[in-house]
Coordinates of C-alpha atoms in Angstrom, one line a residue:
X1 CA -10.7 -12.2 0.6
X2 CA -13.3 -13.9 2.1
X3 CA -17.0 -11.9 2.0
X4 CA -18.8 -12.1 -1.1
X5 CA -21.5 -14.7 -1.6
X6 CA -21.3 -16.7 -4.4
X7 CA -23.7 -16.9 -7.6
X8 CA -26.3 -19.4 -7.2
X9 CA -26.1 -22.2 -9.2
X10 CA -27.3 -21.8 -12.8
X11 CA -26.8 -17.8 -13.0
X12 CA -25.1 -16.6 -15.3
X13 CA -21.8 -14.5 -14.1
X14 CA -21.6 -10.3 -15.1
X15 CA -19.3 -9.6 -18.3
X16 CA -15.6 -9.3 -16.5
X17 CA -14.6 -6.7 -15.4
X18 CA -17.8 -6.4 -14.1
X19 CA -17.0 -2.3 -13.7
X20 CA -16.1 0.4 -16.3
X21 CA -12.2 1.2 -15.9
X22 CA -11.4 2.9 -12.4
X23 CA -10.0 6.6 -13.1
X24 CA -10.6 7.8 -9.5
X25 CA -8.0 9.0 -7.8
X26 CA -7.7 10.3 -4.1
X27 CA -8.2 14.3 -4.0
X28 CA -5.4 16.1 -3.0
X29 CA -5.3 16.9 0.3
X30 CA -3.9 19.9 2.1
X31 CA -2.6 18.7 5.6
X32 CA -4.2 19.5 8.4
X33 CA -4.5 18.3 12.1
X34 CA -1.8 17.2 14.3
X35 CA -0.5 14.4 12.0
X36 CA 0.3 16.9 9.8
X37 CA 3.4 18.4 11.5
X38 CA 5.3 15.3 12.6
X39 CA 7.9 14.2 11.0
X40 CA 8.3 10.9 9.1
X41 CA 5.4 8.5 8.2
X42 CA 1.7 9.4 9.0
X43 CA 0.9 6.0 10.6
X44 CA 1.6 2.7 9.1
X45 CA -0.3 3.2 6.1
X46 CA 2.7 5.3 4.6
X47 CA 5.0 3.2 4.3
X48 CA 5.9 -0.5 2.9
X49 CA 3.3 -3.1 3.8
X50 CA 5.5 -4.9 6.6
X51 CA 6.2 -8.4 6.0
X52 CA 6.8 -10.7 9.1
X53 CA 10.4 -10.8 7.9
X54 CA 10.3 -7.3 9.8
X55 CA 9.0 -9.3 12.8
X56 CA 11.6 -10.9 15.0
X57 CA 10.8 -14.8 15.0
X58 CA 12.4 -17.7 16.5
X59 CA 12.8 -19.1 13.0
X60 CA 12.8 -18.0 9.3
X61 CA 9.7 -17.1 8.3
X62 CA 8.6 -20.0 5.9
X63 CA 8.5 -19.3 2.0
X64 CA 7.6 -21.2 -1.0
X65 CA 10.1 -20.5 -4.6
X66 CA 11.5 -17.4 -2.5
X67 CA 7.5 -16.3 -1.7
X68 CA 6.7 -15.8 2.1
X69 CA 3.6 -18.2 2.7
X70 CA 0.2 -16.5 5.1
X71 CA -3.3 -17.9 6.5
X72 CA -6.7 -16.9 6.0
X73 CA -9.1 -18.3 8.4
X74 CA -13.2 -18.3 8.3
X75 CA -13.3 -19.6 11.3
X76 CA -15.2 -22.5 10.2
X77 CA -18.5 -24.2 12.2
X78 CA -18.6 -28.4 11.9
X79 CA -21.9 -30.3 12.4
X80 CA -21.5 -30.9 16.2
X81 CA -19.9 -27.8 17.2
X82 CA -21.0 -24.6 17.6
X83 CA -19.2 -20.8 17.3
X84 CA -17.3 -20.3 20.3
X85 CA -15.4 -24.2 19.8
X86 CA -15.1 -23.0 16.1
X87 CA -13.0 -19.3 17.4
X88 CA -10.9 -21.5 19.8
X89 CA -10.1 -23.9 17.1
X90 CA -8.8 -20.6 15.2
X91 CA -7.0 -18.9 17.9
X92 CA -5.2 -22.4 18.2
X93 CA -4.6 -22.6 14.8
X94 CA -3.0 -18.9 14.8
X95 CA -1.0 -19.9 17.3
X96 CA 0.3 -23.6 15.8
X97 CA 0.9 -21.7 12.5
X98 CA 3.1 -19.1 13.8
X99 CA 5.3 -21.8 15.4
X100 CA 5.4 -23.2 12.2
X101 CA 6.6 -19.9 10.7
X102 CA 3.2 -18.6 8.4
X103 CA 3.9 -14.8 8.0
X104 CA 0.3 -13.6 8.2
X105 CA -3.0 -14.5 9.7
X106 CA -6.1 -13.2 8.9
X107 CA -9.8 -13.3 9.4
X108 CA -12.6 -12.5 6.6
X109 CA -15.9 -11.4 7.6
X110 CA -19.2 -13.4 7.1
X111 CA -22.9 -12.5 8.3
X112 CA -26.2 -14.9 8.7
X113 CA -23.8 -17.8 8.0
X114 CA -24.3 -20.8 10.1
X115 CA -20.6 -22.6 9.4
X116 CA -18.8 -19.3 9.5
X117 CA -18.4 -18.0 13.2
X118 CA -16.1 -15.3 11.9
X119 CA -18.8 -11.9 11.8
X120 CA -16.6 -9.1 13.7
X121 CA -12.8 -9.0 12.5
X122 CA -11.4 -6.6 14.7
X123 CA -12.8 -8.9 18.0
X124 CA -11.1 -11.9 16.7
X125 CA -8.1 -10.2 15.3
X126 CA -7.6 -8.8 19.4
X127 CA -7.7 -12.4 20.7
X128 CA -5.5 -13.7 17.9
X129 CA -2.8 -11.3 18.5
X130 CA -3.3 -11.5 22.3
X131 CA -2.5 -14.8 21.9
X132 CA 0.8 -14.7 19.1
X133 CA 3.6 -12.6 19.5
X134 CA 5.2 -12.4 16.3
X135 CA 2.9 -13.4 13.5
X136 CA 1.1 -10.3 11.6
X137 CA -2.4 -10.2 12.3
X138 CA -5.0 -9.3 10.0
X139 CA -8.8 -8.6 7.9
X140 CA -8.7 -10.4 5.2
X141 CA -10.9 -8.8 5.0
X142 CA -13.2 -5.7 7.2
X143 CA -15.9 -4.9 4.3
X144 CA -16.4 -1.4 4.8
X145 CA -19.3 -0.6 3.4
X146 CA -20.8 -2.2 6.3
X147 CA -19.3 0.6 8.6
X148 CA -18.4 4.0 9.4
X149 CA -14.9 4.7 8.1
X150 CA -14.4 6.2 11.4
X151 CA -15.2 3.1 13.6
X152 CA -12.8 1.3 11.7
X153 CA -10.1 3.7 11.9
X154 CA -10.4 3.1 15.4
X155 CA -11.0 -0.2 15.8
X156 CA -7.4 -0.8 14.1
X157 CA -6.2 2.2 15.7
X158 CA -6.7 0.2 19.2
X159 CA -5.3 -3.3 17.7
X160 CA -2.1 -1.2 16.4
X161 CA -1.3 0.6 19.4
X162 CA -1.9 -2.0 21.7
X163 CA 0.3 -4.8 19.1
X164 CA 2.6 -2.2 16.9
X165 CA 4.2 -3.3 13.6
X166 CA 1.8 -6.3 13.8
X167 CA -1.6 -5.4 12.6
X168 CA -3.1 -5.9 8.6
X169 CA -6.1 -4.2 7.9
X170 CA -7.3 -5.7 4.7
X171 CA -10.5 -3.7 3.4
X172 CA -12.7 -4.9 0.7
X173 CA -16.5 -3.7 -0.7
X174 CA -19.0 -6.9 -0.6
X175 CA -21.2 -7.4 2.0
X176 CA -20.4 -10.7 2.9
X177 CA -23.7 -12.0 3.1
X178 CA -27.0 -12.1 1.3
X179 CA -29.5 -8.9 0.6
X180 CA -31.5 -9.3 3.2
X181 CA -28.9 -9.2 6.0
X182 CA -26.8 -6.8 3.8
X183 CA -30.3 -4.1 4.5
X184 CA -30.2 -5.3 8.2
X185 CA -26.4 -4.1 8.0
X186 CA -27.1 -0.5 6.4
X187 CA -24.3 -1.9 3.6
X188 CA -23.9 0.9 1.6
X189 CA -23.6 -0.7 -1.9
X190 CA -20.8 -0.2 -4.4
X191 CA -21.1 3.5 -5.3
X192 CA -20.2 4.5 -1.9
X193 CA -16.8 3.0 -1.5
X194 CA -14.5 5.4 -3.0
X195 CA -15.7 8.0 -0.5
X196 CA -15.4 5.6 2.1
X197 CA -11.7 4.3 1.3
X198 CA -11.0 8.1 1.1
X199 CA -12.6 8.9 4.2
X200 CA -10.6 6.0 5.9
X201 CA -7.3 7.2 4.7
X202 CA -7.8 10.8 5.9
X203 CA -8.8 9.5 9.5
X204 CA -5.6 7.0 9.9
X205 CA -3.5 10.0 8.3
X206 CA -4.8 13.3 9.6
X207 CA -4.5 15.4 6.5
X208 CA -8.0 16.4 4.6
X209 CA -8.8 18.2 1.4
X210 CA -9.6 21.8 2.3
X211 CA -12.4 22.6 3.7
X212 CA -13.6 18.6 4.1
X213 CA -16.6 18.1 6.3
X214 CA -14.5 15.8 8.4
X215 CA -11.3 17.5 8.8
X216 CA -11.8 18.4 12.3
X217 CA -12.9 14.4 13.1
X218 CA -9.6 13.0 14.5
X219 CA -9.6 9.3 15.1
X220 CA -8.2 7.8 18.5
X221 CA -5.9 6.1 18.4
X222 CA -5.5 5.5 14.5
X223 CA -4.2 9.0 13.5
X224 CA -0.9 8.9 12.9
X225 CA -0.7 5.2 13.6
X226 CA -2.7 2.9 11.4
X227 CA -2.3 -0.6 10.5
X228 CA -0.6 -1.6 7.2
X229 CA -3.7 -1.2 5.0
X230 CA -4.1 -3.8 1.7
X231 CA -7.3 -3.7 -0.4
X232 CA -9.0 -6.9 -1.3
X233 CA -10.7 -8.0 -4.6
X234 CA -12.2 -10.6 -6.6
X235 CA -12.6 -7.7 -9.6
X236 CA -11.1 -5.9 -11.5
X237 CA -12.9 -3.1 -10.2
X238 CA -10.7 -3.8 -7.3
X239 CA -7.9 -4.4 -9.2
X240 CA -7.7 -1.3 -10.6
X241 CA -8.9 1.0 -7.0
X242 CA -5.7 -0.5 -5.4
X243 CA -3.6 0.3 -8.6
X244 CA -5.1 4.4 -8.5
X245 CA -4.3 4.5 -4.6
X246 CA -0.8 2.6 -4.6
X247 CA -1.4 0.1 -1.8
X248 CA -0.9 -3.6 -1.9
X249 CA -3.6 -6.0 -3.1
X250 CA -5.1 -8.9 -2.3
X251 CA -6.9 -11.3 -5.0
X252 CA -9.6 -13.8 -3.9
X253 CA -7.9 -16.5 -6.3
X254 CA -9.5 -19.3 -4.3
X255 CA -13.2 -18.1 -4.7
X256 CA -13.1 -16.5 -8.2
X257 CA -9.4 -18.3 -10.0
X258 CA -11.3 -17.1 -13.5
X259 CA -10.3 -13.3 -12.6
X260 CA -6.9 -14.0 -11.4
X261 CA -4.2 -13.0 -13.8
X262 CA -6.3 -10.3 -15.7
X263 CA -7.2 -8.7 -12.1
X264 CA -3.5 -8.8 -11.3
X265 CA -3.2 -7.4 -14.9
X266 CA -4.9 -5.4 -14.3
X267 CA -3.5 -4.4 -10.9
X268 CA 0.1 -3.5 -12.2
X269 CA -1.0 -1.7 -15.4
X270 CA -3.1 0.9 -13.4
X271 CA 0.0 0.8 -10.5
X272 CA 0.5 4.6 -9.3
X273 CA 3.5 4.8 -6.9
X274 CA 1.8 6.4 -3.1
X275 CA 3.7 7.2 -0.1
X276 CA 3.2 3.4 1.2
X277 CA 4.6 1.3 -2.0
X278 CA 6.7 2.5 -5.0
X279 CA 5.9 -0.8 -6.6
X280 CA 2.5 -3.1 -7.4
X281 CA 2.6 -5.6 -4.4
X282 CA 0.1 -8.1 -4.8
X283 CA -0.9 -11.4 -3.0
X284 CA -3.6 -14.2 -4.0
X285 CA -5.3 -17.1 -1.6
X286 CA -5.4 -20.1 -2.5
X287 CA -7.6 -23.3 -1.6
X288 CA -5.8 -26.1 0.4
X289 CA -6.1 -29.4 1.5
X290 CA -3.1 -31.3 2.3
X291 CA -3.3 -34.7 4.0
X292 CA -0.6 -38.0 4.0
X293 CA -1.6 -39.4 0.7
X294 CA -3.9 -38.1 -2.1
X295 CA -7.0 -40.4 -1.5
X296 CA -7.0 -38.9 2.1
X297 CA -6.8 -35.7 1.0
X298 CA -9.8 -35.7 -1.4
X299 CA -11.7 -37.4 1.1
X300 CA -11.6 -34.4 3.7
X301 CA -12.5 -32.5 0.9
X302 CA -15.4 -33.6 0.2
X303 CA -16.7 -31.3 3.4
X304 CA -15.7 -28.4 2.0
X305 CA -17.3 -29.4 -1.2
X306 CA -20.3 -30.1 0.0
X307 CA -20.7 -27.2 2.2
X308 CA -19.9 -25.2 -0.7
X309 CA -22.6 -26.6 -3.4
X310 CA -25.1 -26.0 -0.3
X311 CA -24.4 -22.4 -0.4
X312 CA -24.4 -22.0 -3.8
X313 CA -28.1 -23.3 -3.6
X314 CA -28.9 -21.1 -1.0
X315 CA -29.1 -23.9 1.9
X316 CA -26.2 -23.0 3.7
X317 CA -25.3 -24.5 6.9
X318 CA -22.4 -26.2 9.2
X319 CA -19.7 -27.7 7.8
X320 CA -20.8 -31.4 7.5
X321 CA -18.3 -34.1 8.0
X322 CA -16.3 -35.9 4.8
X323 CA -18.5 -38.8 5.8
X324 CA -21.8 -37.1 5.2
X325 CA -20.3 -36.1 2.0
X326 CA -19.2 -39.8 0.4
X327 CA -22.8 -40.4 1.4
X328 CA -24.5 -36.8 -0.3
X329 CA -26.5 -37.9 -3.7
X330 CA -25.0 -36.0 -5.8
X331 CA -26.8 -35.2 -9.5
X332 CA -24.3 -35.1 -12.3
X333 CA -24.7 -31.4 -12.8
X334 CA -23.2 -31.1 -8.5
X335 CA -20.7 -33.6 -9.5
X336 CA -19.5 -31.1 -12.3
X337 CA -19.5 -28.3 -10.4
X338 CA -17.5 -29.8 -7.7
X339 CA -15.1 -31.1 -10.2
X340 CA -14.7 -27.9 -11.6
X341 CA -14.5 -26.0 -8.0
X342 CA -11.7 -28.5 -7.4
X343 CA -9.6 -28.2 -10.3
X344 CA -8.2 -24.9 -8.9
X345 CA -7.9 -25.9 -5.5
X346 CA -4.9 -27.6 -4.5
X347 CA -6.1 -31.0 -2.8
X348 CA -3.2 -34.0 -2.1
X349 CA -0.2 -35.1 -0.8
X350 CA 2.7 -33.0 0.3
X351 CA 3.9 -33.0 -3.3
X352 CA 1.1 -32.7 -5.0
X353 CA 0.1 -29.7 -3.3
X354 CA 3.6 -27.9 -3.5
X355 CA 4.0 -28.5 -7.2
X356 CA 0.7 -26.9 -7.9
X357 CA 1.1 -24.2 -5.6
X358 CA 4.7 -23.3 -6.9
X359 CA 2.6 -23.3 -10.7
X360 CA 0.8 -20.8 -9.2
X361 CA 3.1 -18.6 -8.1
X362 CA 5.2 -18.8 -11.2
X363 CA 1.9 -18.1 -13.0
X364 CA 0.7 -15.2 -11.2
X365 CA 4.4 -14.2 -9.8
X366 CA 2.6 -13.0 -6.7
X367 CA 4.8 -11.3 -3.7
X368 CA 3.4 -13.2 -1.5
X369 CA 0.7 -16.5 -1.3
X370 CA -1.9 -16.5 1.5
X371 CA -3.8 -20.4 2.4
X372 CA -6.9 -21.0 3.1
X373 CA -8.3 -24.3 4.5
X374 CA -11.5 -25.9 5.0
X375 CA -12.2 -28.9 7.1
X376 CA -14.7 -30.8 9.7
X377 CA -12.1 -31.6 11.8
X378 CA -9.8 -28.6 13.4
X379 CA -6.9 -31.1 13.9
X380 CA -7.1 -32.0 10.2
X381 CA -7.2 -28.4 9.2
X382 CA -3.9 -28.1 11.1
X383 CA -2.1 -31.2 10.0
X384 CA -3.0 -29.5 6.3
X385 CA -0.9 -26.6 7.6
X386 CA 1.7 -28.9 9.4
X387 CA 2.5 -31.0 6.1
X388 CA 2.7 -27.6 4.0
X389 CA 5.0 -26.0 6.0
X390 CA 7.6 -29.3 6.3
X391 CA 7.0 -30.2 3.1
X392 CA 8.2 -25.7 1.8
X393 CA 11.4 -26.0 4.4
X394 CA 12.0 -29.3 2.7
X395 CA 12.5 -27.6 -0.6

């Protein structure tokens, strides 16, 4: 959900959807391989995406209007710090919100960005769980054309056998980064994907059309054992991919809130039932900041803000402190597009943030809502978390 970069400012955004209507659907496949003669699901990508209800926990996992409530983490670089204190302060904050009951955690992927330390997924997500024991674990998300469908079948092939029942592998289609570091990453652009996502599937599930080039490739360990798999999106293209392939969805609400409800539309019109979900399943992230009163609140957001209007202009860097931000000289035209970047976050108190987030999921009626938080500080990025979670078991 994280892993596009943003318009810069001034641009005009593509028609939405951005993509003519998706009628691609997965070939069928005659099975083959050793997956294809056991018995019950191939892997965990047939079957239900697991919720950490399914995970035994010390306490109820925590839920907001009946709505199980996740992380997504950027691993996020302050002025003053630099990447390794920026993947501790995550592996921390996996840790703290799994105490507090989160059901998910995952990491996006980022390249060539100075405040994001979070470039390699599958690394982090191996620390994170080594470091849990009963939060899922997750990509949100592993962009694939960056990679051979193969090394990520066994990347998560590795993470689910060594951590079973706890691994997400969220996959989306961006680059994460800008042109020039997208070439020095062999992306493979937008046209590829489909092959790709097909490609993935037959490696976590063993069976192949007949006669497919790769049906003799097996992946291990992944075959037979994959990770829950979700596809991410800001698009409808997205949308409507995850619809024609029946798995769960993901929806980058807190980078691109203007595509929400028609993606999701779009999502559960185009829904085919698939060995993994009989139903759409579909969960959005959303923006947070949550601090003891609302002045404090904005204030730490201001960081965020800032950092964000940087990249848009194609300066970015480390996060900079809330203090650097009061001070920024804003024009009016930054002032309004902060304003209007905040408007669909959800920055405040405890109750200010929990009656805009339960809007949200009456609005969207998501199955599940994932948080994302930006801050200087790492201690204020968990007390965020902290008030969210007392403030959902207080309801």
């Amino acid at each position: 959900m994280g892993g596009s970069r943003p318009h810069p400012p001034g641009a005009p955004h593509p028609p939405w959807p951005p993509y003519p209507p998706v009628s691609w659907r997965a070939e069928p496949v005659v099975p083959s391989g050793p997956a294809a003669s056991s018995t019950g699901r191939l892997g965990r990508t047939h079957g239900p995406p697991a919720l950490a209800f399914c995970v035994a926990d010390a306490q109820p996992p925590l839920t907001l209007a009946g709505v199980p409530l996740g992380v997504l983490d950027l691993a996020p670089i302050p002025v003053g710090s630099g990447a390794g204190e920026a993947l501790r302060a995550t592996i921390e904050l996996a840790r703290q919100t799994e105490r507090l009951g989160f059901t998910r955690f995952w990491v996006a992927e980022h390249h060539g960005m100075p405040g994001i330390a979070s470039s390699s997924p599958p690394v982090l997500i191996g620390h994170i769980a080594d470091a849990t024991s009963t939060i899922r674990v997750g990509s949100g998300g592993v962009m694939l054309p960056n990679h051979s469908s193969l090394v990520v079948a066994e990347q998560f092939g590795m993470l689910e056998a060594l951590h079973p029942g706890r691994i997400d592998l969220g996959i989306g289609r961006a680059p994460g980064t800008d042109q020039a570091t997208a070439a020095a990453l062999n992306h493979r652009g937008p046209d590829d994907f489909p092959h790709q996502l097909t490609d993935l599937l037959g490696f976590f599930t063993g069976q192949w059309p007949a006669g497919h080039k790769y049906q003799t490739v097996h992946a291990v360990p992944g075959e037979g054992a994959g990770p829950d798999m979700w596809l991410l999106g800001s698009s409808g293209y997205s949308a409507q991919v995850a619809g024609a392939l029946g798995l769960p969805f993901a929806f980058a609400h807190h980078f691109m809130p203007a595509n929400t409800l028609p993606a999701l539309e779009l999502y559960r019109k185009s829904f085919r039932p698939s060995e993994s979900l009989d139903k759409p399943y579909a969960m959005i992230a959303a923006g947070v900041i949550c601090a003891d009163t609302d002045e404090r609140a904005r204030f730490l957001a201001g960081a965020s803000a800032l950092s964000f209007l940087r990249l848009r202009q194609g300066k970015p860097g480390k996060m900079p402190s809330p203090e650097e931000a009061v001070a920024y000289p804003y024009s009016d035209i930054e002032r309004a597009f902060i304003a209007d970047r905040q408007s669909t976050q959800h920055i405040g108190s405890q109750d200010t943030v929990l009656a805009g987030l339960t809007d949200l999921i009456k609005s969207t009626e998501a199955d599940e809502l994932m948080i994302t938080t930006q801050t200087h500080d790492p201690a204020d990025r968990l007390r965020s978390f902290e008030l969210v979670a007392e403030a959902a078991r207080a309801r």
